[in-house]
Coordinates of C-alpha atoms and ligand atoms in Angstrom, one line a residue:
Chain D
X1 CA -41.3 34.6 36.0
X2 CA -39.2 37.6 35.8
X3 CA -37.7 39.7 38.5
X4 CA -37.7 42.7 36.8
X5 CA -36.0 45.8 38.8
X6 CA -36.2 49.4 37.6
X7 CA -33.0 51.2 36.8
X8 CA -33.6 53.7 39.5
X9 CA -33.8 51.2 41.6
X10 CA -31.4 49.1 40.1
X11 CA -28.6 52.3 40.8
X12 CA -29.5 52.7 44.6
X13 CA -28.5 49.5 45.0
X14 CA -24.9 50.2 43.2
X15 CA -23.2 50.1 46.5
X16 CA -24.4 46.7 48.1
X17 CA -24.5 45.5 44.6
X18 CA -21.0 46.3 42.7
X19 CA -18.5 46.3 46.0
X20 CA -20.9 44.3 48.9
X21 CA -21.6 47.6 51.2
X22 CA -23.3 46.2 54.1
X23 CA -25.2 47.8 57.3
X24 CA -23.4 47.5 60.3
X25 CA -26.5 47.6 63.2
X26 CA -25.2 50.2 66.0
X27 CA -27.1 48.3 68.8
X28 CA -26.5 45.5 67.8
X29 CA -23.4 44.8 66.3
X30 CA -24.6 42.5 63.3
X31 CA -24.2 43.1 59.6
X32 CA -27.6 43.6 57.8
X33 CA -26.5 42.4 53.7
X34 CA -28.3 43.1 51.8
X35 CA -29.3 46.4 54.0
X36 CA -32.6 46.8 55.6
X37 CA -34.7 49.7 57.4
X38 CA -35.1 47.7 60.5
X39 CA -32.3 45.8 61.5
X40 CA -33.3 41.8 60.9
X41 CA -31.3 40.4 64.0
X42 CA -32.7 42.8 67.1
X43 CA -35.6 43.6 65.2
X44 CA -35.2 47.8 66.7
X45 CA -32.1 49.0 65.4
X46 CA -32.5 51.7 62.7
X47 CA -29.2 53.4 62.9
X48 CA -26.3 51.6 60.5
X49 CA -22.7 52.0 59.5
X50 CA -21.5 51.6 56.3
X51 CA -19.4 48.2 56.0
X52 CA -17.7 46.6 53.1
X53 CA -17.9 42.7 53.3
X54 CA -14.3 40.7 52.2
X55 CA -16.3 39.0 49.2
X56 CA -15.4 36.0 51.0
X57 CA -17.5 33.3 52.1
X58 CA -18.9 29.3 51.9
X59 CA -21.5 27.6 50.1
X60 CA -24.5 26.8 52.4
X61 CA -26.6 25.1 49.9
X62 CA -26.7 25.7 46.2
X63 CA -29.1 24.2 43.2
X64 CA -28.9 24.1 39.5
X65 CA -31.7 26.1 37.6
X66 CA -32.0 23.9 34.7
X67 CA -32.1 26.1 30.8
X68 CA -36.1 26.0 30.6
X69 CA -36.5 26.9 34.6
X70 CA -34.4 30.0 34.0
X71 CA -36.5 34.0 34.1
X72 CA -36.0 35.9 30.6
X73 CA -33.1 38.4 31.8
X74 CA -31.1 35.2 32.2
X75 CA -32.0 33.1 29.2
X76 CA -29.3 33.9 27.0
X77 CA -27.0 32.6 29.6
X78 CA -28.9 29.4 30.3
X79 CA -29.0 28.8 26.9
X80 CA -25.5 29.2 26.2
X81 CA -24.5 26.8 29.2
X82 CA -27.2 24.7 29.6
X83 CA -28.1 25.3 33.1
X84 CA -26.6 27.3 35.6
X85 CA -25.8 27.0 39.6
X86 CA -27.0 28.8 41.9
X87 CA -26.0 29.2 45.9
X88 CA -26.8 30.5 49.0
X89 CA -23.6 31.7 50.4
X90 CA -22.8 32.1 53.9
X91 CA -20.7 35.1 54.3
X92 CA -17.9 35.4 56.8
X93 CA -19.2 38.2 58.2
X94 CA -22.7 36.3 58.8
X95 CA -25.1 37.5 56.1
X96 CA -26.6 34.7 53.7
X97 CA -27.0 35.7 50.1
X98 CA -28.6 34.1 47.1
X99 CA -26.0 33.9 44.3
X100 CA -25.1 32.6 40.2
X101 CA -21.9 30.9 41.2
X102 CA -19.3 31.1 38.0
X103 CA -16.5 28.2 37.1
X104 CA -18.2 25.5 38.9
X105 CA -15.6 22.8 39.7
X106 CA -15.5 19.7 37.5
X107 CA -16.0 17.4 40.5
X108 CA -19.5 19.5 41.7
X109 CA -20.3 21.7 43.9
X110 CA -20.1 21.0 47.9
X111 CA -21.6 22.5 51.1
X112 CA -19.5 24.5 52.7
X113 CA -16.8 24.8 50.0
X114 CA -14.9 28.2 50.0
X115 CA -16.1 30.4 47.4
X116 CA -14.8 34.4 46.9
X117 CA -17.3 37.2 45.2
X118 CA -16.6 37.7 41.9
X119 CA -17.6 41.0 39.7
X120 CA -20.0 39.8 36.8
X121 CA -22.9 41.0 34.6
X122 CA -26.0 39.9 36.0
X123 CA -28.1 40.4 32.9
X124 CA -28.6 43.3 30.4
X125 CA -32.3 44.8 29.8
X126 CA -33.0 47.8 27.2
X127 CA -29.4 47.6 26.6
X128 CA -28.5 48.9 30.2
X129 CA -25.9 46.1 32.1
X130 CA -26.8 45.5 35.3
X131 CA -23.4 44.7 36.6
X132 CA -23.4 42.4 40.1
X133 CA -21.8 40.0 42.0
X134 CA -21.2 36.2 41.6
X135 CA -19.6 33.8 43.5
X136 CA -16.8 31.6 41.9
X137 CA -14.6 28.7 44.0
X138 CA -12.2 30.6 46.4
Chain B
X1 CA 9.2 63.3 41.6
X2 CA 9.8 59.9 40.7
X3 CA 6.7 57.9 39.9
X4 CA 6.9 53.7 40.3
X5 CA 4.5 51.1 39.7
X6 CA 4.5 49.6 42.9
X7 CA 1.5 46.7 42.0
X8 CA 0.2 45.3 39.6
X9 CA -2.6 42.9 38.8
X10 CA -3.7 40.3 35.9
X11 CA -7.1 39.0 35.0
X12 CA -7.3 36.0 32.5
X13 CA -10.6 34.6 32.0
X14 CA -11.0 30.8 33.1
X15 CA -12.4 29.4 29.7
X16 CA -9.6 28.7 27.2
X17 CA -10.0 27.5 23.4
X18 CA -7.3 25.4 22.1
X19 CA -5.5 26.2 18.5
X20 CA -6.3 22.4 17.8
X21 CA -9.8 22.9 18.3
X22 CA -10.0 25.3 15.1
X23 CA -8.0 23.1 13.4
X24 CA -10.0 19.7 13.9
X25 CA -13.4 22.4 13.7
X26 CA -12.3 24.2 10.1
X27 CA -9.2 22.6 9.4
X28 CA -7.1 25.0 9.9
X29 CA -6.5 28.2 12.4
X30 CA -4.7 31.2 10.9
X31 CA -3.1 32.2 14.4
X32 CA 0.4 30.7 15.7
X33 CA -1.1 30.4 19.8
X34 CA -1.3 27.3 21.9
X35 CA -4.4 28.0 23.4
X36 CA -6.6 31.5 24.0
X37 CA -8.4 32.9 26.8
X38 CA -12.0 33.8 26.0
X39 CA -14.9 35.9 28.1
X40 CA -17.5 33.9 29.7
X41 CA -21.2 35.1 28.6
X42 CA -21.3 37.0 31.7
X43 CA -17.6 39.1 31.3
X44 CA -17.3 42.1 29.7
X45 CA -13.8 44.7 29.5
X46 CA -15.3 45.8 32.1
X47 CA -15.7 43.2 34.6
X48 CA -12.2 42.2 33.7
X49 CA -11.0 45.6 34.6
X50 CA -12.5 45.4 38.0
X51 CA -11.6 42.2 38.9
X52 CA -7.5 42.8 37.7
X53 CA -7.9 46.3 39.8
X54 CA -8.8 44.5 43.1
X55 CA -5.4 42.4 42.9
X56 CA -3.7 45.4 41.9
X57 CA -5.1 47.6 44.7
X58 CA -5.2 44.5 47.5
X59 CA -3.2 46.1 50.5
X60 CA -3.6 50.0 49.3
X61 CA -5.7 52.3 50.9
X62 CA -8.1 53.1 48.0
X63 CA -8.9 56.6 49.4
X64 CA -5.9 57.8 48.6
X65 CA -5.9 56.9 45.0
X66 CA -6.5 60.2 43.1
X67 CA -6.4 59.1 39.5
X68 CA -8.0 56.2 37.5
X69 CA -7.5 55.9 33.8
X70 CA -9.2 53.1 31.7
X71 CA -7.8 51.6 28.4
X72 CA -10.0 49.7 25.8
X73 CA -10.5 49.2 22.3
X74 CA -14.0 47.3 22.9
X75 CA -15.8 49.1 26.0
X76 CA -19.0 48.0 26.1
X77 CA -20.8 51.8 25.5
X78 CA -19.4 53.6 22.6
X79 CA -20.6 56.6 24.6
X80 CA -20.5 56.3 28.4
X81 CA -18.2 57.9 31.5
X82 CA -16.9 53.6 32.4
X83 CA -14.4 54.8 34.8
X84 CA -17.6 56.1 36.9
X85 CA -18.3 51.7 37.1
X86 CA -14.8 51.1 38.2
X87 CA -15.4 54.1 40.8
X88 CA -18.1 52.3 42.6
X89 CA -17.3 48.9 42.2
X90 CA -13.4 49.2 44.1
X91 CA -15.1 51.8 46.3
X92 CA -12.9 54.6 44.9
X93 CA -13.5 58.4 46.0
X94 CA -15.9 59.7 43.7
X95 CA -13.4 63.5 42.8
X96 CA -10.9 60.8 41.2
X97 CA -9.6 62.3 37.8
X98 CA -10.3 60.0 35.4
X99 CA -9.2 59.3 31.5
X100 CA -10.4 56.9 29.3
X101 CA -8.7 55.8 26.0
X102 CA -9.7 53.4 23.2
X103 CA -10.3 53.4 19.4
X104 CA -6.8 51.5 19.1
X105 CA -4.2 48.6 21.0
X106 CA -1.6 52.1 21.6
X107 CA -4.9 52.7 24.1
X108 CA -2.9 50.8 26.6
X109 CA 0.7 52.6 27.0
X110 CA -1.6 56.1 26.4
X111 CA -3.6 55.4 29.9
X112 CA 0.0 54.6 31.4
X113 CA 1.3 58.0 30.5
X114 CA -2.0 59.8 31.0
X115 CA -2.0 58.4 34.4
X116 CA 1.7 59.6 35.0
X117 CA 0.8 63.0 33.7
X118 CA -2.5 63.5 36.0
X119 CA -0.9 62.5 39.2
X120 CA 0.5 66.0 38.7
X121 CA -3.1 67.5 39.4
X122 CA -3.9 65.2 42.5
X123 CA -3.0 65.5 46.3
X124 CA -3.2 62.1 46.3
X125 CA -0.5 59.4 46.2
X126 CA -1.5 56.7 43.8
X127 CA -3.0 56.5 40.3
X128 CA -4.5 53.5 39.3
X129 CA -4.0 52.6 35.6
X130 CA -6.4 49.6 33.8
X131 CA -6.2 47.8 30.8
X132 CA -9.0 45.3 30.0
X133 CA -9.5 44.1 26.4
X134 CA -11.0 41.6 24.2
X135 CA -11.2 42.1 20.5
X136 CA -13.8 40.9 18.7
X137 CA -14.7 39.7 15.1
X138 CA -17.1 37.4 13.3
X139 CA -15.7 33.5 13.1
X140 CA -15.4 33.8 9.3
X141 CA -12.4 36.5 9.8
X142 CA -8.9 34.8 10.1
X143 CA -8.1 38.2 12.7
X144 CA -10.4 36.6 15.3
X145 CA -8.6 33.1 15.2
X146 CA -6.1 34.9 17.1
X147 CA -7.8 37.2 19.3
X148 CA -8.0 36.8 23.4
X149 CA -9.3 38.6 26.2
X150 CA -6.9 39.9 29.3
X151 CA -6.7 42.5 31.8
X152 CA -4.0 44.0 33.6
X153 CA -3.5 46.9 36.4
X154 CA -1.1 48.8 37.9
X155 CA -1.1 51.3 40.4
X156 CA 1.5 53.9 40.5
X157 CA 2.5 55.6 42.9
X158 CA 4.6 59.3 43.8
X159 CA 8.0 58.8 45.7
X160 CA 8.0 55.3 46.6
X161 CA 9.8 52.4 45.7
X162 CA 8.8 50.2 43.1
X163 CA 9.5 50.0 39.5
X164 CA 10.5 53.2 38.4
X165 CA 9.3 55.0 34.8
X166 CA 12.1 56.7 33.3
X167 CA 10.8 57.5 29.8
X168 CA 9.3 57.4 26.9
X169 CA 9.5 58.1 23.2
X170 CA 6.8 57.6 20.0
X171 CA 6.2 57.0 16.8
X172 CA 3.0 57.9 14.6
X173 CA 2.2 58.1 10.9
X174 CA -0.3 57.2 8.3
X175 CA -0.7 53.4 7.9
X176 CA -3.8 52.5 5.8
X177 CA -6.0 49.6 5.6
X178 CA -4.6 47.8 8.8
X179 CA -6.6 46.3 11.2
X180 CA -9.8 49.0 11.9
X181 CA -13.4 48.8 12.5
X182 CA -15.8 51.2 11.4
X183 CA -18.2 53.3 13.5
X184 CA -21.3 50.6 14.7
X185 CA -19.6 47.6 13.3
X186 CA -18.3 45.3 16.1
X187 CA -16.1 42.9 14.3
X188 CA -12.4 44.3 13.4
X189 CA -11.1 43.7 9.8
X190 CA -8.1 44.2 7.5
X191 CA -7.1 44.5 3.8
X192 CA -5.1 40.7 4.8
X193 CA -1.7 41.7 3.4
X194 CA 0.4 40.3 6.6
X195 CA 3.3 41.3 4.4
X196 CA 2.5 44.9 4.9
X197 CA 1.1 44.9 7.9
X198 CA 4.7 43.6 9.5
X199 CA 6.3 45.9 7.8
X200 CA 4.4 48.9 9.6
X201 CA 5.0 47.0 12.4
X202 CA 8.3 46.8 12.3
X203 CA 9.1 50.1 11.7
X204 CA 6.9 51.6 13.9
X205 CA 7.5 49.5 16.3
X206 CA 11.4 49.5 16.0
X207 CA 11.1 53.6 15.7
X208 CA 9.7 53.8 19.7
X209 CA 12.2 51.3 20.9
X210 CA 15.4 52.5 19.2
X211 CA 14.3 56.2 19.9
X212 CA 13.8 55.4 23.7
X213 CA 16.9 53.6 24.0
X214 CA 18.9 56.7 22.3
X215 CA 16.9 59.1 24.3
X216 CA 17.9 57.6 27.8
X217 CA 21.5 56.9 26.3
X218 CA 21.3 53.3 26.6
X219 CA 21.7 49.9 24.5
X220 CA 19.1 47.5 24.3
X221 CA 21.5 44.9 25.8
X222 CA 21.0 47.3 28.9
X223 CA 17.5 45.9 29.2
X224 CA 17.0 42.5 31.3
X225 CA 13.1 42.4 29.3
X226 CA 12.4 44.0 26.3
X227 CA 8.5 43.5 25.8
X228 CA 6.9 44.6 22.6
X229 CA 3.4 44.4 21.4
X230 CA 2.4 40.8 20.7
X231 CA -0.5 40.7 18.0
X232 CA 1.0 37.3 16.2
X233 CA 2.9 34.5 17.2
X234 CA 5.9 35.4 15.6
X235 CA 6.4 39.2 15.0
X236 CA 7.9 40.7 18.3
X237 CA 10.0 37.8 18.5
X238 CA 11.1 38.5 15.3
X239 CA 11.4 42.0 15.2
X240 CA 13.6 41.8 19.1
X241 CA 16.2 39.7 17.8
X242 CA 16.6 41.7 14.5
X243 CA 17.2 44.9 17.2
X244 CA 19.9 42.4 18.7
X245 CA 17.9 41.0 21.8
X246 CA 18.9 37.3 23.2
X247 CA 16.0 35.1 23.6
X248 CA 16.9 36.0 27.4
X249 CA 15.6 39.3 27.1
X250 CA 12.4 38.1 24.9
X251 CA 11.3 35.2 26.1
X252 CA 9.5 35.8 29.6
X253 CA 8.0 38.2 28.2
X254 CA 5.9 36.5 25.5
X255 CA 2.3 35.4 26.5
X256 CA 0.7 35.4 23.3
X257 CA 1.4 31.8 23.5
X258 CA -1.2 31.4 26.2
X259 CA -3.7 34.0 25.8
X260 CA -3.6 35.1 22.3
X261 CA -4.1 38.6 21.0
X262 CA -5.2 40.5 24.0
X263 CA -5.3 44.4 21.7
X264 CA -4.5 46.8 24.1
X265 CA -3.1 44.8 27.1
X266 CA -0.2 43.1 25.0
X267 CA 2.9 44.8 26.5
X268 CA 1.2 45.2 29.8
X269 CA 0.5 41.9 30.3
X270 CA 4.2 40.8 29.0
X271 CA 5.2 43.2 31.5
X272 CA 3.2 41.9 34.5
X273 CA 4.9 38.4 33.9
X274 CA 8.3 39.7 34.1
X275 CA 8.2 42.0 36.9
X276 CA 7.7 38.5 39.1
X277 CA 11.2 37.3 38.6
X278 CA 12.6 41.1 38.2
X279 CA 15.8 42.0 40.4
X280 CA 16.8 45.5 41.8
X281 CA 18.6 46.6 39.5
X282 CA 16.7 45.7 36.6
X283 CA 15.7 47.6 33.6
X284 CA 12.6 46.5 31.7
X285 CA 11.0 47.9 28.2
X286 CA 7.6 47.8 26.6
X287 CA 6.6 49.1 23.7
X288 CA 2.5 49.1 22.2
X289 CA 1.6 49.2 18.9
X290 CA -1.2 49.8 17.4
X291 CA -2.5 49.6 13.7
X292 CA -2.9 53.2 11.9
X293 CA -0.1 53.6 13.3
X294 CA 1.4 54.3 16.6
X295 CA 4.0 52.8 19.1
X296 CA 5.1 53.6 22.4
X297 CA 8.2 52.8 24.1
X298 CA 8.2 53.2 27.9
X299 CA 11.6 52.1 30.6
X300 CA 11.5 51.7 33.5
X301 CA 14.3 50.4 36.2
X302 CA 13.0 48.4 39.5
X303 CA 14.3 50.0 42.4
X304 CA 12.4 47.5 44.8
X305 CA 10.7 44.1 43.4
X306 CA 6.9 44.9 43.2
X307 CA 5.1 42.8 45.6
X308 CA 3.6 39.2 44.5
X309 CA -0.1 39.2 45.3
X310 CA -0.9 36.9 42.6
X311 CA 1.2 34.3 41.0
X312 CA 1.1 34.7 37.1
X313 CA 2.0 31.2 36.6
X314 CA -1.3 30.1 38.7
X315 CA -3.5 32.5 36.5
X316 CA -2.4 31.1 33.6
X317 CA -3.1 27.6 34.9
X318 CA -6.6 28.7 36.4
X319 CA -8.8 27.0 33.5
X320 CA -11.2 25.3 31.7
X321 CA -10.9 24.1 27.8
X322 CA -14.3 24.8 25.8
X323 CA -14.6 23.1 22.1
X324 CA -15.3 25.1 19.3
X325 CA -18.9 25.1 19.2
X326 CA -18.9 26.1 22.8
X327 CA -17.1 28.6 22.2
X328 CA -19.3 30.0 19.1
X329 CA -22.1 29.8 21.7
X330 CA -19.7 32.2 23.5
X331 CA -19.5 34.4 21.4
X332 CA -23.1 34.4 20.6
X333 CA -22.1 33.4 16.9
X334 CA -24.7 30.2 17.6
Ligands
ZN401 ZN1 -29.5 45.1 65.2

């Protein structure tokens, strides 16, 4: 399995994806992350504002891609740590995003635990790095 | 116009390699550090630099930063604008004048200045200046047993109070066969004569300093914290009390210790430490070095302590050991 993304679209994506821009729905109020066309809360708003999250946020359930489960842009890294985590972090500003999580406490990983974004590479391709976000223990 | 730092920030990588874990892997380890920091197979000098620019810039409103200058000897691109990643990822205004400077571990102090000299061509208030590096070499090269990873960042600022630069002076000249890397190799070598290569050192390094101090009028003993370029355990040490510095002025200063040869982010880093017990009052020098040769020796007196955003202490003890063949897999060796 392999996500693969163009670099085109890999670069509109810069914003959300290097400093957590977010969509700020003028009829409704809510923050669309990662941004949509529609807004996914009231379903008509189509009219954002340009917000950038705090980074901060807590784990609201995570899993641990094992080295063999892991698509070809990350293999190198599974196969350097064995297997990797991965989380679905609850922002504080409401969005949910699906995230690596880096230095994973000794004692495991718990729900709702306070984790911050951190600024990673997310895999290389054609020698282009696609730079992202993580999520390491706040 | 005076021009301050007013922040600063450090980034140390959370994986650290023991010096005992080279000596029970090859029996020996040819660098004089505790332990080392070392990039996770996910960091770059890049993602350091980012992540060292968000403590520095916590609290400062990013729109009015008008100048960004990047130091590295190992950016990840040999050809590439990597200021223009920084831009975007701190959410910087895109007309920000920006500098980059590598190809040696004087890269450091250069960005400093450059960032000093450019705030000259800016409306804007603040400059931000980062230092990320990581040098690299194959295991079988006793230069690597040494080398770290580190980033540090300082924003400076036009007419307000902080730690205020009040000069700087240089030294250059031909010094052959000392630590280089040729174009499309990525592992740094030497011709291994430390002998020589301390000498250079030390009279390079010694040049800057004693220049500086004679330049501003001053003694050394005027200096709370004299930090100079840490590449070895033992050298700046060495070469400070020579000059006639107490251990007082040396030792906060020192992180080699703790993070090993960070290249280009030596000084900086030593410098970051100490401004977090600094007093009004006090007077601080750095001085980079860098093999070839060059050294520059900067001052600067604090007007106003520079605000605490991060603890270095607690970045130092933000960690995780790794053995030796984890840390091979690292480095991609394995
Ligand atoms: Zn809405």
């Amino acid at each position: 399995m392999s996500a693969h993304i163009s670099i085109p679209m890999y670069q509109r994506a810069v914003p959300q994806r290097y400093r957590l821009t977010g969509k700020l729905c003028k009829s409704c109020g809510k923050i669309n992350f990662p941004p949509k066309a529609v807004c996914k809360y009231c379903l008509q708003g189509a009219s954002f504002e340009d917000v950038r999250l705090s980074g901060r946020g807590a784990v609201y359930s995570y899993t641990v891609i094992a080295g063999g489960g892991a698509p070809p842009e990350f293999e190198t890294e599974a196969r350097c740590k064995g297997s990797y985590p991965v989380l679905i972090v609850e922002l504080e500003e409401g969005p949910r995003v699906i995230t690596q999580m880096v230095n994973p406490p000794e004692e495991g990983i718990a729900i709702g635990m306070s984790v911050q974004a951190v600024f990673r590479k997310i895999y290389e391709e054609e020698g282009v790095i696609r730079y992202g976000f993580k999520f390491s223990p706040a | 116009m005076t021009k301050s730092i007013i922040s600063c920030g450090v980034y140390l990588p959370y994986l650290r390699i023991k010096r005992d874990e080279y000596l029970s892997a090859l029996g020996r380890c040819s660098a004089g550090m505790r332990e080392k920091t070392v990039l996770d197979i996910d960091e770059d000098v890049i993602t350091m630099a980012v992540e060292a620019s968000r403590v520095a810039l916590a609290g400062i409103d990013v729109s009015r930063v008008g100048v960004v200058t990047v130091a590295s000897t190992g950016f990840p691109y040999q050809e590439k604008a990597q200021a223009g990643t920084l831009v975007e990822a701190l959410g910087l205004e895109k007309n920000v004048l920006t500098a980059q400077h590598s190809n040696s571990t004087v890269s450091g102090t250069e960005s400093l200045l450059t960032a000093l000299s450019l705030l000259d061509q800016t409306e804007q208030p603040y400059a931000l200046v980062v230092v990320s590096d990581a040098p690299v070499s194959g295991p079988d090269v006793d230069l690597e047993h040494g080398f770290g990873a580190a980033a540090c960042a300082f924003v400076l600022a036009k007419d307000e109070p902080g730690l205020v630069f009040e000069g700087v002076y240089a030294q250059s000249g031909e010094a052959m066969g000392l630590r280089y890397r040729l174009p499309g190799e990525t592992d740094i070598r030497d011709i291994g004569v430390k002998t020589f290569a301390m000498l250079d050192y030390n009279e390079t390094v010694k040049g800057a300093v004693t220049g500086l101090a004679n330049k501003l009028g001053r003694n050394l003993t005027d200096y709370r914290h004299v930090v100079l370029h840490q590449a070895d355990a033992k050298s700046a040490t060495a070469l400070a009390k020579k000059m006639g510095c107490t251990d007082e002025q040396i030792k906060e200063g020192v992180v080699y210790p703790y993070t090993g040869d960070t290249g280009a982010c030596s000084s900086l880093l030593g410098l970051c430490r100490v401004l977090e017990s600094a007093c009004a009052g006090d007077c601080i020098l750095i001085s980079s070095h860098g093999s070839g040769s060059g050294s520059q020796a900067l001052s600067f007196c604090l007007e106003t302590p520079v605000p605490k955003s991060v603890v270095f202490e607690a970045v130092l003890g933000y960690k995780r050991y790794i053995s030796y063949i984890q840390y091979l897999k690292q480095k991609r060796s394995i």
